[in-house]
PDB file of C-alpha atoms in Angstrom:
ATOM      1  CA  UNK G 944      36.631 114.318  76.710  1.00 53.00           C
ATOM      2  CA  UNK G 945      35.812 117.709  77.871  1.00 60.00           C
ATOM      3  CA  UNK G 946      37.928 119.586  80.392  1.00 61.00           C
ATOM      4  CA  UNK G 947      36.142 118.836  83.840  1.00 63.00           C
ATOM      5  CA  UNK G 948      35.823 115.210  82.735  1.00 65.00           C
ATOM      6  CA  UNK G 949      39.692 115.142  83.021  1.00 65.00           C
ATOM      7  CA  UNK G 950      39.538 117.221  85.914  1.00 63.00           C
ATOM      8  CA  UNK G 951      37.222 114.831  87.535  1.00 65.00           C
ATOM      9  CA  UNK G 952      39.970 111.792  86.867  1.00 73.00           C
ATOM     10  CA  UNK G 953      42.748 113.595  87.771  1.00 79.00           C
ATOM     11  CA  UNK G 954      41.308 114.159  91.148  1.00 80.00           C
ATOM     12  CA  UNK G 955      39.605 110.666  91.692  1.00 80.00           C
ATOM     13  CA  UNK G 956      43.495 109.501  90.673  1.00 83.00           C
ATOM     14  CA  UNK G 957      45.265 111.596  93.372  1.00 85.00           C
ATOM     15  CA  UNK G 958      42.577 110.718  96.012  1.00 86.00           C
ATOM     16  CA  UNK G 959      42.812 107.088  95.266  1.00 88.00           C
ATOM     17  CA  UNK G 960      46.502 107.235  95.057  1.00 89.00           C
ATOM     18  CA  UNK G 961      46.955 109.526  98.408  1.00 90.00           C
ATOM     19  CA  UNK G 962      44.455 106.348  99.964  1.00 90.00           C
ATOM     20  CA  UNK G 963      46.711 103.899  99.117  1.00 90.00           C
ATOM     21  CA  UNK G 964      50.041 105.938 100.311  1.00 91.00           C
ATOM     22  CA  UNK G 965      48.488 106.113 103.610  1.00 91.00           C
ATOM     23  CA  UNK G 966      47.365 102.607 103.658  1.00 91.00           C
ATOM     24  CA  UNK G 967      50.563 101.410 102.862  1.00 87.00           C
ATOM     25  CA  UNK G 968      52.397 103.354 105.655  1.00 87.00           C
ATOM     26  CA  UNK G 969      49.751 102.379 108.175  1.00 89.00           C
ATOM     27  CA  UNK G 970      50.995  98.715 107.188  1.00 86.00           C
ATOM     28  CA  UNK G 971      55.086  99.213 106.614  1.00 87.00           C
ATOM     29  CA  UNK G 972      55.167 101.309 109.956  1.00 87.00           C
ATOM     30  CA  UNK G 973      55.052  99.362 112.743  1.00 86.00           C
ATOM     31  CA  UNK G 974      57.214  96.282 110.199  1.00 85.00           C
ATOM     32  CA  UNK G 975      59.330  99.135 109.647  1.00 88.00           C
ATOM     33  CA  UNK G 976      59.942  99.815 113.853  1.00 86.00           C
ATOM     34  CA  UNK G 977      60.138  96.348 114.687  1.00 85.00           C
ATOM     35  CA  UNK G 978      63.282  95.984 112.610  1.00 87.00           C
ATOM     36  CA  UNK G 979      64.634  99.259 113.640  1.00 87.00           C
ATOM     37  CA  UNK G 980      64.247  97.988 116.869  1.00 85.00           C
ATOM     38  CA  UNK G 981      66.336  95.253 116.672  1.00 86.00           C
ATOM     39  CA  UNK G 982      69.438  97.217 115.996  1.00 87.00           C
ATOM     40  CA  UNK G 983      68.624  99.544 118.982  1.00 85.00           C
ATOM     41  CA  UNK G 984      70.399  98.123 122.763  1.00 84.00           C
ATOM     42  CA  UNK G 985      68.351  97.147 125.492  1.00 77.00           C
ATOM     43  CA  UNK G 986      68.529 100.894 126.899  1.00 78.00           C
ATOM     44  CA  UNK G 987      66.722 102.433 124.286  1.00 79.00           C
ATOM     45  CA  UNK G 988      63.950 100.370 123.734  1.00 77.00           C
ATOM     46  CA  UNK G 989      61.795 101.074 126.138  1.00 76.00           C
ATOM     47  CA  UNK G 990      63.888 104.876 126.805  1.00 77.00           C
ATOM     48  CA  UNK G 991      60.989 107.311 126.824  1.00 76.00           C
ATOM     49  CA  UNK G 992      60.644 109.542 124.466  1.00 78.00           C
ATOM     50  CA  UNK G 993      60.860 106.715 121.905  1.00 76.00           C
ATOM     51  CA  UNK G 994      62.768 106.775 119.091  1.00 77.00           C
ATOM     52  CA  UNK G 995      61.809 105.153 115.438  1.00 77.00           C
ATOM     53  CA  UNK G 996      65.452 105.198 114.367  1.00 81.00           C
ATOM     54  CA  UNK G 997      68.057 103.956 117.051  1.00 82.00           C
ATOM     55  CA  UNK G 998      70.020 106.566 118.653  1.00 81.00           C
ATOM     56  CA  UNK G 999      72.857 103.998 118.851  1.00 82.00           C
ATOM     57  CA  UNK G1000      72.624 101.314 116.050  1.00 82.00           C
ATOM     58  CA  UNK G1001      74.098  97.659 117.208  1.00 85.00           C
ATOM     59  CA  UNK G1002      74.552  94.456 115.794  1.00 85.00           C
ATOM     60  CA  UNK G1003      75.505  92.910 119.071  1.00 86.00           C
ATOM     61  CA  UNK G1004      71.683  91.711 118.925  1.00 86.00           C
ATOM     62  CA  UNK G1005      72.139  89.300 115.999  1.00 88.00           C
ATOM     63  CA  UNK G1006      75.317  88.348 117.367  1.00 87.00           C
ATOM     64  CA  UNK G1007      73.707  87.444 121.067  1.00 85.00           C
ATOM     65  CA  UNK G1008      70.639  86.151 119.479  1.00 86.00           C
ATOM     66  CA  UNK G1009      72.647  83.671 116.642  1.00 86.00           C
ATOM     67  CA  UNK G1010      74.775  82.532 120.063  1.00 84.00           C
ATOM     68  CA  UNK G1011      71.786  81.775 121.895  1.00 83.00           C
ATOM     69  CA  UNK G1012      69.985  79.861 119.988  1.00 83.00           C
ATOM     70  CA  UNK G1013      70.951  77.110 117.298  1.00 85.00           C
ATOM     71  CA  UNK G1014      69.353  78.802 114.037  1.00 85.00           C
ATOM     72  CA  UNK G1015      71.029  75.519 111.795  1.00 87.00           C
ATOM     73  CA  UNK G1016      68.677  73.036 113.298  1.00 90.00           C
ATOM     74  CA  UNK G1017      65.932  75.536 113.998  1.00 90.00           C
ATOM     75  CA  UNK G1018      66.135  76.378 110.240  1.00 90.00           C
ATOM     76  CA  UNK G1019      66.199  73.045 109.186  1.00 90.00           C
ATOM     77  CA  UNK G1020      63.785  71.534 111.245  1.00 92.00           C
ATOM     78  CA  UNK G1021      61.096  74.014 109.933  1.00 92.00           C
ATOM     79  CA  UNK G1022      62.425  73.988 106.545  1.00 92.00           C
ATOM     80  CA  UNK G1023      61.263  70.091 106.199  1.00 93.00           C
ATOM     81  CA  UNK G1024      58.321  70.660 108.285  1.00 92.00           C
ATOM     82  CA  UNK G1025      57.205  74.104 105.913  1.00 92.00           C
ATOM     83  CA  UNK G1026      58.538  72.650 102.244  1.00 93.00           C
ATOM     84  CA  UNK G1027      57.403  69.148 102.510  1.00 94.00           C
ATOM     85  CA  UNK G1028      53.744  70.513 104.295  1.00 94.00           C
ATOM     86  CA  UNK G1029      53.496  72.878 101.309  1.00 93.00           C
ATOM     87  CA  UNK G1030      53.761  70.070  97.958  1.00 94.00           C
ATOM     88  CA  UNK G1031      51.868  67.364  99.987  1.00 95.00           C
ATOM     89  CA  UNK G1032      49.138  70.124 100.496  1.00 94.00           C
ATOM     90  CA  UNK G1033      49.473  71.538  96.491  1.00 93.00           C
ATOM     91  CA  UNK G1034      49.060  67.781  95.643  1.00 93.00           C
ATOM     92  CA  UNK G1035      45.900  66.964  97.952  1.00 92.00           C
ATOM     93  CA  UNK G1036      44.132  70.226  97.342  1.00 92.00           C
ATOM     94  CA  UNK G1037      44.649  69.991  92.891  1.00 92.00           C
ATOM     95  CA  UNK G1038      43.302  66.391  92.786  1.00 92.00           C
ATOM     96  CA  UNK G1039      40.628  66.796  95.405  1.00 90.00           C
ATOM     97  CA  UNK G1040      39.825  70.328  93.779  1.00 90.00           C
ATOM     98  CA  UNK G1041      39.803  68.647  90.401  1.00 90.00           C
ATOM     99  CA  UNK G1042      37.742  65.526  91.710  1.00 89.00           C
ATOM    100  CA  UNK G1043      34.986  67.982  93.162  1.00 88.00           C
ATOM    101  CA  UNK G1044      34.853  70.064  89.820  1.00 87.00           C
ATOM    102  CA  UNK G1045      34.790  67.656  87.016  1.00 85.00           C
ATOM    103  CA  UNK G1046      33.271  64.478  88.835  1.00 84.00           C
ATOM    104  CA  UNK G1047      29.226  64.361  88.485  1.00 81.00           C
ATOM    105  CA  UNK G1048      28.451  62.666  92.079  1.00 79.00           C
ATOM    106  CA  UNK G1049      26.276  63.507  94.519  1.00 80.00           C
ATOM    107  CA  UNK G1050      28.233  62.055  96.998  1.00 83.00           C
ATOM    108  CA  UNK G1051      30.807  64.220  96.161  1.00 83.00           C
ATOM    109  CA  UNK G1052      28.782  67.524  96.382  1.00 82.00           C
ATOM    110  CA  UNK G1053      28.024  66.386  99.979  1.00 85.00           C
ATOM    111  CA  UNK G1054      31.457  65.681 100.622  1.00 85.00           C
ATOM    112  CA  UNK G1055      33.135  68.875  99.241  1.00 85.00           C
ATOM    113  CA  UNK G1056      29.574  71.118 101.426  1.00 85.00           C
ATOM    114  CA  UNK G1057      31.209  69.550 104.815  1.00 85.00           C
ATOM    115  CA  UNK G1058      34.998  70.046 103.923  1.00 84.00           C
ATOM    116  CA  UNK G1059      33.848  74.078 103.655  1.00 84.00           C
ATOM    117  CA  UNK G1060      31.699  73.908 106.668  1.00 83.00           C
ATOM    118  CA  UNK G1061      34.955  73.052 108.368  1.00 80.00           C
ATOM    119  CA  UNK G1062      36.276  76.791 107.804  1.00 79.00           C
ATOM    120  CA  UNK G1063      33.394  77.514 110.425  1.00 81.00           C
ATOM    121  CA  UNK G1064      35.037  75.723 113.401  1.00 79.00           C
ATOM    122  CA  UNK G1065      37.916  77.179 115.107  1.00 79.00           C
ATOM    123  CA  UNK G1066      41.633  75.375 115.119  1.00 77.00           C
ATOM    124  CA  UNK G1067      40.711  74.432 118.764  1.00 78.00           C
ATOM    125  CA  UNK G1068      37.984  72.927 118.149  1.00 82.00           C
ATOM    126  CA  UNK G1069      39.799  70.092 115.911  1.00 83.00           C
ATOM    127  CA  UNK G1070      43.007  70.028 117.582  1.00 86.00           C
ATOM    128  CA  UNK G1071      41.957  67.950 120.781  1.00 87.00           C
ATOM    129  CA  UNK G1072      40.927  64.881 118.694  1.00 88.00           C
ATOM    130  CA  UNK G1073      43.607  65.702 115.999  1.00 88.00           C
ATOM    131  CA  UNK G1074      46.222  65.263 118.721  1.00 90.00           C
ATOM    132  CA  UNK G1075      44.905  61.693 120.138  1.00 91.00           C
ATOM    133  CA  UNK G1076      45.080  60.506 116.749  1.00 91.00           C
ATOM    134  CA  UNK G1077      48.580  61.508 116.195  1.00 91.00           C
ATOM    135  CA  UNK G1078      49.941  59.940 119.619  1.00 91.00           C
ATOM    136  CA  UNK G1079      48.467  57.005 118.189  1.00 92.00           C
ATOM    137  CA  UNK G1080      50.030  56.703 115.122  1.00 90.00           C
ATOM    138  CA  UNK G1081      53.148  57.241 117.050  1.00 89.00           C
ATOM    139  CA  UNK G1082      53.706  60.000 115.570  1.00 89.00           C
ATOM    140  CA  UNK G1083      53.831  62.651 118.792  1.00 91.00           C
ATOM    141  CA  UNK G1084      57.134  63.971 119.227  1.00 89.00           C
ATOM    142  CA  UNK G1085      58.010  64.062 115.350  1.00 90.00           C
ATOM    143  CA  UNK G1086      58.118  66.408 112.244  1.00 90.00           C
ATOM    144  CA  UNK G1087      56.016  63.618 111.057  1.00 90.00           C
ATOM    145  CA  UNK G1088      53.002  65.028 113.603  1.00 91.00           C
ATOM    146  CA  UNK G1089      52.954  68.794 112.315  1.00 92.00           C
ATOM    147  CA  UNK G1090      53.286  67.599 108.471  1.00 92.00           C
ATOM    148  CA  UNK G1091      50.386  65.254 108.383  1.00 91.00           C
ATOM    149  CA  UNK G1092      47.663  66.783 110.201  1.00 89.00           C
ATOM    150  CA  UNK G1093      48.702  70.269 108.046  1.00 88.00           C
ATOM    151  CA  UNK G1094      48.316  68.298 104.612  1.00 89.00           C
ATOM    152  CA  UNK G1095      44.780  68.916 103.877  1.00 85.00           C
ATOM    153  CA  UNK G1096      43.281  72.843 103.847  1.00 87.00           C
ATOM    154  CA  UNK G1097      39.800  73.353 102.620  1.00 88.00           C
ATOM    155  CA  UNK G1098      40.882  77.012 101.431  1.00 88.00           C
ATOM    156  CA  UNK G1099      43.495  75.374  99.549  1.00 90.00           C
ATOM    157  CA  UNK G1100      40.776  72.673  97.700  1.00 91.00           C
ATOM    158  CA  UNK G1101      38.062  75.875  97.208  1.00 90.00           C
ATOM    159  CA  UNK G1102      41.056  77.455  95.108  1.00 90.00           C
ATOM    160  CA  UNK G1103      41.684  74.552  92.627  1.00 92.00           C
ATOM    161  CA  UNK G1104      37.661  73.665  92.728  1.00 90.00           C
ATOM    162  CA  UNK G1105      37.023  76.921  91.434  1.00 90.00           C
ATOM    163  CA  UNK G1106      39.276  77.384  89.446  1.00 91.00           C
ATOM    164  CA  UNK G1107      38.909  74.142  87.885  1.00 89.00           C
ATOM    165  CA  UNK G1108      34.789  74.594  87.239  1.00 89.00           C
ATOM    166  CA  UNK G1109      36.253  77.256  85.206  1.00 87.00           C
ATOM    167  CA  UNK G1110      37.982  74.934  82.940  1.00 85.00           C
ATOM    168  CA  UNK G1111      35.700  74.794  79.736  1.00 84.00           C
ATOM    169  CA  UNK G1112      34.523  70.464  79.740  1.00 81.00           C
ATOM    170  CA  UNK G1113      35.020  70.574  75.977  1.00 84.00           C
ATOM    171  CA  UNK G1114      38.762  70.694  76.358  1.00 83.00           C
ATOM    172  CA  UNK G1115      38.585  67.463  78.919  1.00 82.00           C
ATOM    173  CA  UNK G1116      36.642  65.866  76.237  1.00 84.00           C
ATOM    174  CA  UNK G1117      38.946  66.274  73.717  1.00 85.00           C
ATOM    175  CA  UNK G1118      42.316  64.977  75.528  1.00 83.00           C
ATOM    176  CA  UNK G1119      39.842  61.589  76.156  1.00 83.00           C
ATOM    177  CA  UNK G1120      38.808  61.576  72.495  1.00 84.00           C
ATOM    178  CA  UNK G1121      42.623  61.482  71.671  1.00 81.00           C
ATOM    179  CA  UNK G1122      42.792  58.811  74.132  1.00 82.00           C
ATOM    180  CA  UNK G1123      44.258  60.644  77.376  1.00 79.00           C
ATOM    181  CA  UNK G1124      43.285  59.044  80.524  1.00 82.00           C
ATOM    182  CA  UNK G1125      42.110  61.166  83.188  1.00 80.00           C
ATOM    183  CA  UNK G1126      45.621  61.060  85.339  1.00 82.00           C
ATOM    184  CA  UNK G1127      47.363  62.320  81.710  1.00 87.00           C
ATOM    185  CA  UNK G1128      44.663  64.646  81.518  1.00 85.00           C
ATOM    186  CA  UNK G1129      45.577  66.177  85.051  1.00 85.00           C
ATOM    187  CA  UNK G1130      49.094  66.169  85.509  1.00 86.00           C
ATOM    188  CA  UNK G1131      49.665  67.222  81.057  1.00 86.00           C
ATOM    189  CA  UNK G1132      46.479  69.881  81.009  1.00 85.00           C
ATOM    190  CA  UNK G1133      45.139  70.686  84.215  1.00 87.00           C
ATOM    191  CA  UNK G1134      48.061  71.165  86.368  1.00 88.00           C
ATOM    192  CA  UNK G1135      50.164  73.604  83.876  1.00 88.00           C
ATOM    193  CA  UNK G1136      47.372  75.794  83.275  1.00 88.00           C
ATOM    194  CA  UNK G1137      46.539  75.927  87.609  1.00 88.00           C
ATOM    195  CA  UNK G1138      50.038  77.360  87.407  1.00 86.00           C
ATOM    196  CA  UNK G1139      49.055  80.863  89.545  1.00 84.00           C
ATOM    197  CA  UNK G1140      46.728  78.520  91.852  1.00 88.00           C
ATOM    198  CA  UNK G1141      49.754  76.487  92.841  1.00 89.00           C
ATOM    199  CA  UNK G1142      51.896  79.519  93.069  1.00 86.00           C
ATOM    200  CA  UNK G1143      49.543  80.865  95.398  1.00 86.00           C
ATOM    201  CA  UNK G1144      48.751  78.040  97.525  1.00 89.00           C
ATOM    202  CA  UNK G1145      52.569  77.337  97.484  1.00 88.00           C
ATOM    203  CA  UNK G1146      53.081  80.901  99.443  1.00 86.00           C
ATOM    204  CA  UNK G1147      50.069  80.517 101.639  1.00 86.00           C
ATOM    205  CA  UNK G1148      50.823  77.172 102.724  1.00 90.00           C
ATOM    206  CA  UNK G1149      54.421  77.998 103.478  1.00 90.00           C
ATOM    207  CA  UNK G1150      53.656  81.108 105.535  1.00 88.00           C
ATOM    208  CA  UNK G1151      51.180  79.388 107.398  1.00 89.00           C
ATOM    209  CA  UNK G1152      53.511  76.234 108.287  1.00 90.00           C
ATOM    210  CA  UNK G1153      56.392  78.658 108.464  1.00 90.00           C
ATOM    211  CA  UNK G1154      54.412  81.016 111.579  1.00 88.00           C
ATOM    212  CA  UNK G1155      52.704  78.028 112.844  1.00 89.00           C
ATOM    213  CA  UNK G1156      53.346  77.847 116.706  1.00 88.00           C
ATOM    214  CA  UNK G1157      50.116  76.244 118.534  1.00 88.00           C
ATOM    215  CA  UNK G1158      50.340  72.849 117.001  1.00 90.00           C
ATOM    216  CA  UNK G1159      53.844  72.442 117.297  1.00 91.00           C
ATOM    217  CA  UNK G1160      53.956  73.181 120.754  1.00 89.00           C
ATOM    218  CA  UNK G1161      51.491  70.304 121.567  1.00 90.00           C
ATOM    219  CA  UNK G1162      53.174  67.822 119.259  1.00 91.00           C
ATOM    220  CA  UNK G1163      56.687  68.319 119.642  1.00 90.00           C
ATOM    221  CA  UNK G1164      58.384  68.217 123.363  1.00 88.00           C
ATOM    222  CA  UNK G1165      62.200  67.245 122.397  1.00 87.00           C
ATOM    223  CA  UNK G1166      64.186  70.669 122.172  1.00 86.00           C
ATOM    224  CA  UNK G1167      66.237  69.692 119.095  1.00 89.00           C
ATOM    225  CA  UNK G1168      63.318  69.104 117.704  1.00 89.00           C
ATOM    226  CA  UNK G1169      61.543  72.439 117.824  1.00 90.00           C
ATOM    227  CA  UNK G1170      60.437  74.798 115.118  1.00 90.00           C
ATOM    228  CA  UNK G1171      61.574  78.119 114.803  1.00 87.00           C
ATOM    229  CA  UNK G1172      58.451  80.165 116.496  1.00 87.00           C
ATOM    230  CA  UNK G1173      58.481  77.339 119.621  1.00 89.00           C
ATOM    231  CA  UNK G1174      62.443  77.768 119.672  1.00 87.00           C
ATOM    232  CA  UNK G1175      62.233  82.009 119.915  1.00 86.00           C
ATOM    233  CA  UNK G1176      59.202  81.332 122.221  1.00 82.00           C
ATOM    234  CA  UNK G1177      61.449  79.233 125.016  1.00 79.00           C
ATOM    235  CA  UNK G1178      63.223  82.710 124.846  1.00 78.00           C
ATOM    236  CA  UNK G1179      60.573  84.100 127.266  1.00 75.00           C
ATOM    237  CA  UNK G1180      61.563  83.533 130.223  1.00 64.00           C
ATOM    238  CA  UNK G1181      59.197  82.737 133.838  1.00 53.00           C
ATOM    239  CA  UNK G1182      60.412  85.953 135.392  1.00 60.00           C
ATOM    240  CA  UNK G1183      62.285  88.253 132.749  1.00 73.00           C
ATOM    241  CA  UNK G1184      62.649  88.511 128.807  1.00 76.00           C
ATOM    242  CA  UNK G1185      65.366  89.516 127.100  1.00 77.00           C
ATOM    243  CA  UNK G1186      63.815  91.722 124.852  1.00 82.00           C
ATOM    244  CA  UNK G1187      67.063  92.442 122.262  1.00 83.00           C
ATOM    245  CA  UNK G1188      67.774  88.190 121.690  1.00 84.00           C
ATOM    246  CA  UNK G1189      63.608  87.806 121.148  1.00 85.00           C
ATOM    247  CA  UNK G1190      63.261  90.633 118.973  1.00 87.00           C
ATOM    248  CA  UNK G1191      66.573  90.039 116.882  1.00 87.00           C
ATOM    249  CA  UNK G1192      65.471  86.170 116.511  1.00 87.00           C
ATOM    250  CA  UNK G1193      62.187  87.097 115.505  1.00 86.00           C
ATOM    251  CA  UNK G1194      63.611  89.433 112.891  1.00 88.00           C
ATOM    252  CA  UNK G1195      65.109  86.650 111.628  1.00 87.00           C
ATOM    253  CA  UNK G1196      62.715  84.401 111.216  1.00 86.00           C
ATOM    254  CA  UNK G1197      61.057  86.757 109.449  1.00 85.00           C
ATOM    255  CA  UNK G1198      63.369  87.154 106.513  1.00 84.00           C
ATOM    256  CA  UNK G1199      62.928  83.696 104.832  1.00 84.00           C
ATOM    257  CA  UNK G1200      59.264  84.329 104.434  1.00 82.00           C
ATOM    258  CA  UNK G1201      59.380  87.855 103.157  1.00 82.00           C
ATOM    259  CA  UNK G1202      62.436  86.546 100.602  1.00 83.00           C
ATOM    260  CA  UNK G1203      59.535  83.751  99.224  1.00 79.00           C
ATOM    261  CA  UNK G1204      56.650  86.387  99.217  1.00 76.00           C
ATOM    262  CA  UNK G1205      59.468  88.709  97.122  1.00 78.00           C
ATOM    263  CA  UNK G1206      60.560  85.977  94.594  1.00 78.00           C
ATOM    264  CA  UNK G1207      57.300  84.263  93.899  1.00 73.00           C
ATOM    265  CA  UNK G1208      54.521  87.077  93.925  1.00 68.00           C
ATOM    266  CA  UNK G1209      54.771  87.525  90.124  1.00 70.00           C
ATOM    267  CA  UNK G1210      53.292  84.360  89.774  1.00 64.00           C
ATOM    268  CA  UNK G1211      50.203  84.941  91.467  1.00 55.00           C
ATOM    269  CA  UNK G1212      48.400  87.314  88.696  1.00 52.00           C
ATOM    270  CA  UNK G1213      50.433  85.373  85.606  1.00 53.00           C
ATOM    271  CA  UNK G1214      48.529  86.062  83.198  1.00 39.00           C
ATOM    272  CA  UNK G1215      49.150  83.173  81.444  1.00 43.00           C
ATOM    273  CA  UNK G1216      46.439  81.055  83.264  1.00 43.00           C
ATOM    274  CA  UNK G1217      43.931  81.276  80.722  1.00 40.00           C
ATOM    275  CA  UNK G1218      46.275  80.229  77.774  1.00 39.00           C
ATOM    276  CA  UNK G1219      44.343  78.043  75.545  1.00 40.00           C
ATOM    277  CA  UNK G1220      41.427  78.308  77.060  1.00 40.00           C
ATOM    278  CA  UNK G1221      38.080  80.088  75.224  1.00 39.00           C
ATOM    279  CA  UNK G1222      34.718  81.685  76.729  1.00 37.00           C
TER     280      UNK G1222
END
């Protein structure tokens, strides 16, 4: 390699790299103020000029905002509602993804071409119809009401179906010539090697069912009932906010999402997905 091809890379590496630094900060920045912000008192956030680091750093915020609202139940309540959303949804999407990729039917071609077209039609759309079915099952004012409707995600059965077409047929064959039935074949073969697919789904599902506000609003009306995101929104109130509690409560509901994302992002690119598989 002659010396202006390693010029050449050293520049595309510092360009690329100086892209991604900015990137980055144009992301962590305004993450980055919010939680600043919730240390600052109510006199400094909106003090002109502002400030990115406050000028007087306070806890009082968590203190007030931990006193004002009751974080235990909060927690809990959309703890259940996130955790048990999250393996009922891993479950539905791996057998319906494996269903779609290794059953020959034409029935079920049709049937997976509509569950996609359903990406195309906003939440609102759905939720009318979704929410007369729920009141009656009985189910309206329950944990019960923002669990089931959540179950089923047509990103999350596009992941396992295509990662599952990409399972070679020969190895399916095999575990039924040793005389594996097809549930053995799932939960012993197909579900270990899915292993980043679940991981993934795992962290998207919780995140969504973690932020999810809209639908729990409509479905749930007793207090003690409440997710987190409805709880910080009854915060806001008709004629004032009070902006240190909101911010300091959202900051906290915040931190058990990014300590998932932090622990389990490793197992998105494992590269162990393909283990004994062959082109």
């Amino acid at each position: 390699m002659n010396n202006s091809s390693k010029l050449h890379d050293r520049t595309s590496t510092i360009l690329l790299t100086t892209a991604l630094v900015v990137l980055a900060v144009l992301y962590l920045f305004p993450l980055l103020w919010f939680i600043l912000s919730s240390f600052k008192p109510g006199s400094e956030l909106f003090s002109y000029p502002l400030h990115v680091l406050p000028q007087e750093p306070t806890t009082q915020n968590y203190v007030d905002a931990w006193n004002t609202l009751d974080f235990v139940r909060y927690f809990g309540n959309t703890l259940i509602s996130a955790v048990v959303t999250t393996v009922l949804t891993v479950i539905a999407s791996a057998t319906c993804g494996y269903a779609f990729a290794k059953y020959d039917a034409k029935w079920l071609k049709f049937f997976f071409v509509c569950i996609i077209a359903t990406t195309m039609l906003p939440t609102e759309v759905i939720m009318n119809p979704t929410f007369t079915v729920i009141r009656s099952l009985g189910l309206y004012d329950s944990l019960a009401g923002i669990i089931i409707p959540s179950i089923n995600t047509a990103t999350g059965i596009f992941m396992f179906r295509t990662f599952f077409v990409s399972v070679p047929d020969d190895l399916i064959e095999s575990a039924r010539i040793d005389g594996a039935s097809d549930g053995r074949i799932f939960t012993r073969i197909m579900l270990p090697i899915s292993k980043p697919i679940i991981m993934t789904l795992s962290i998207f599902s919780f995140q969504w069912r973690w932020n999810d506000y809209i639908w729990p609003l409509i479905v749930l009306n007793d207090p003690k009932k409440y997710t987190f995101q409805v709880a910080i929104r009854s915060l806001v109130g008709a004629e004032n906010i009070n902006w240190t509690i909101l911010i300091a409560s959202s900051v906290i509901s915040v931190l058990p999402l990014m300590l998932v994302f932090i622990v389990f992002q490793r197992y998105i690119l494992d590269s162990g997905a393909t283990t004994g598989l062959k082109d």
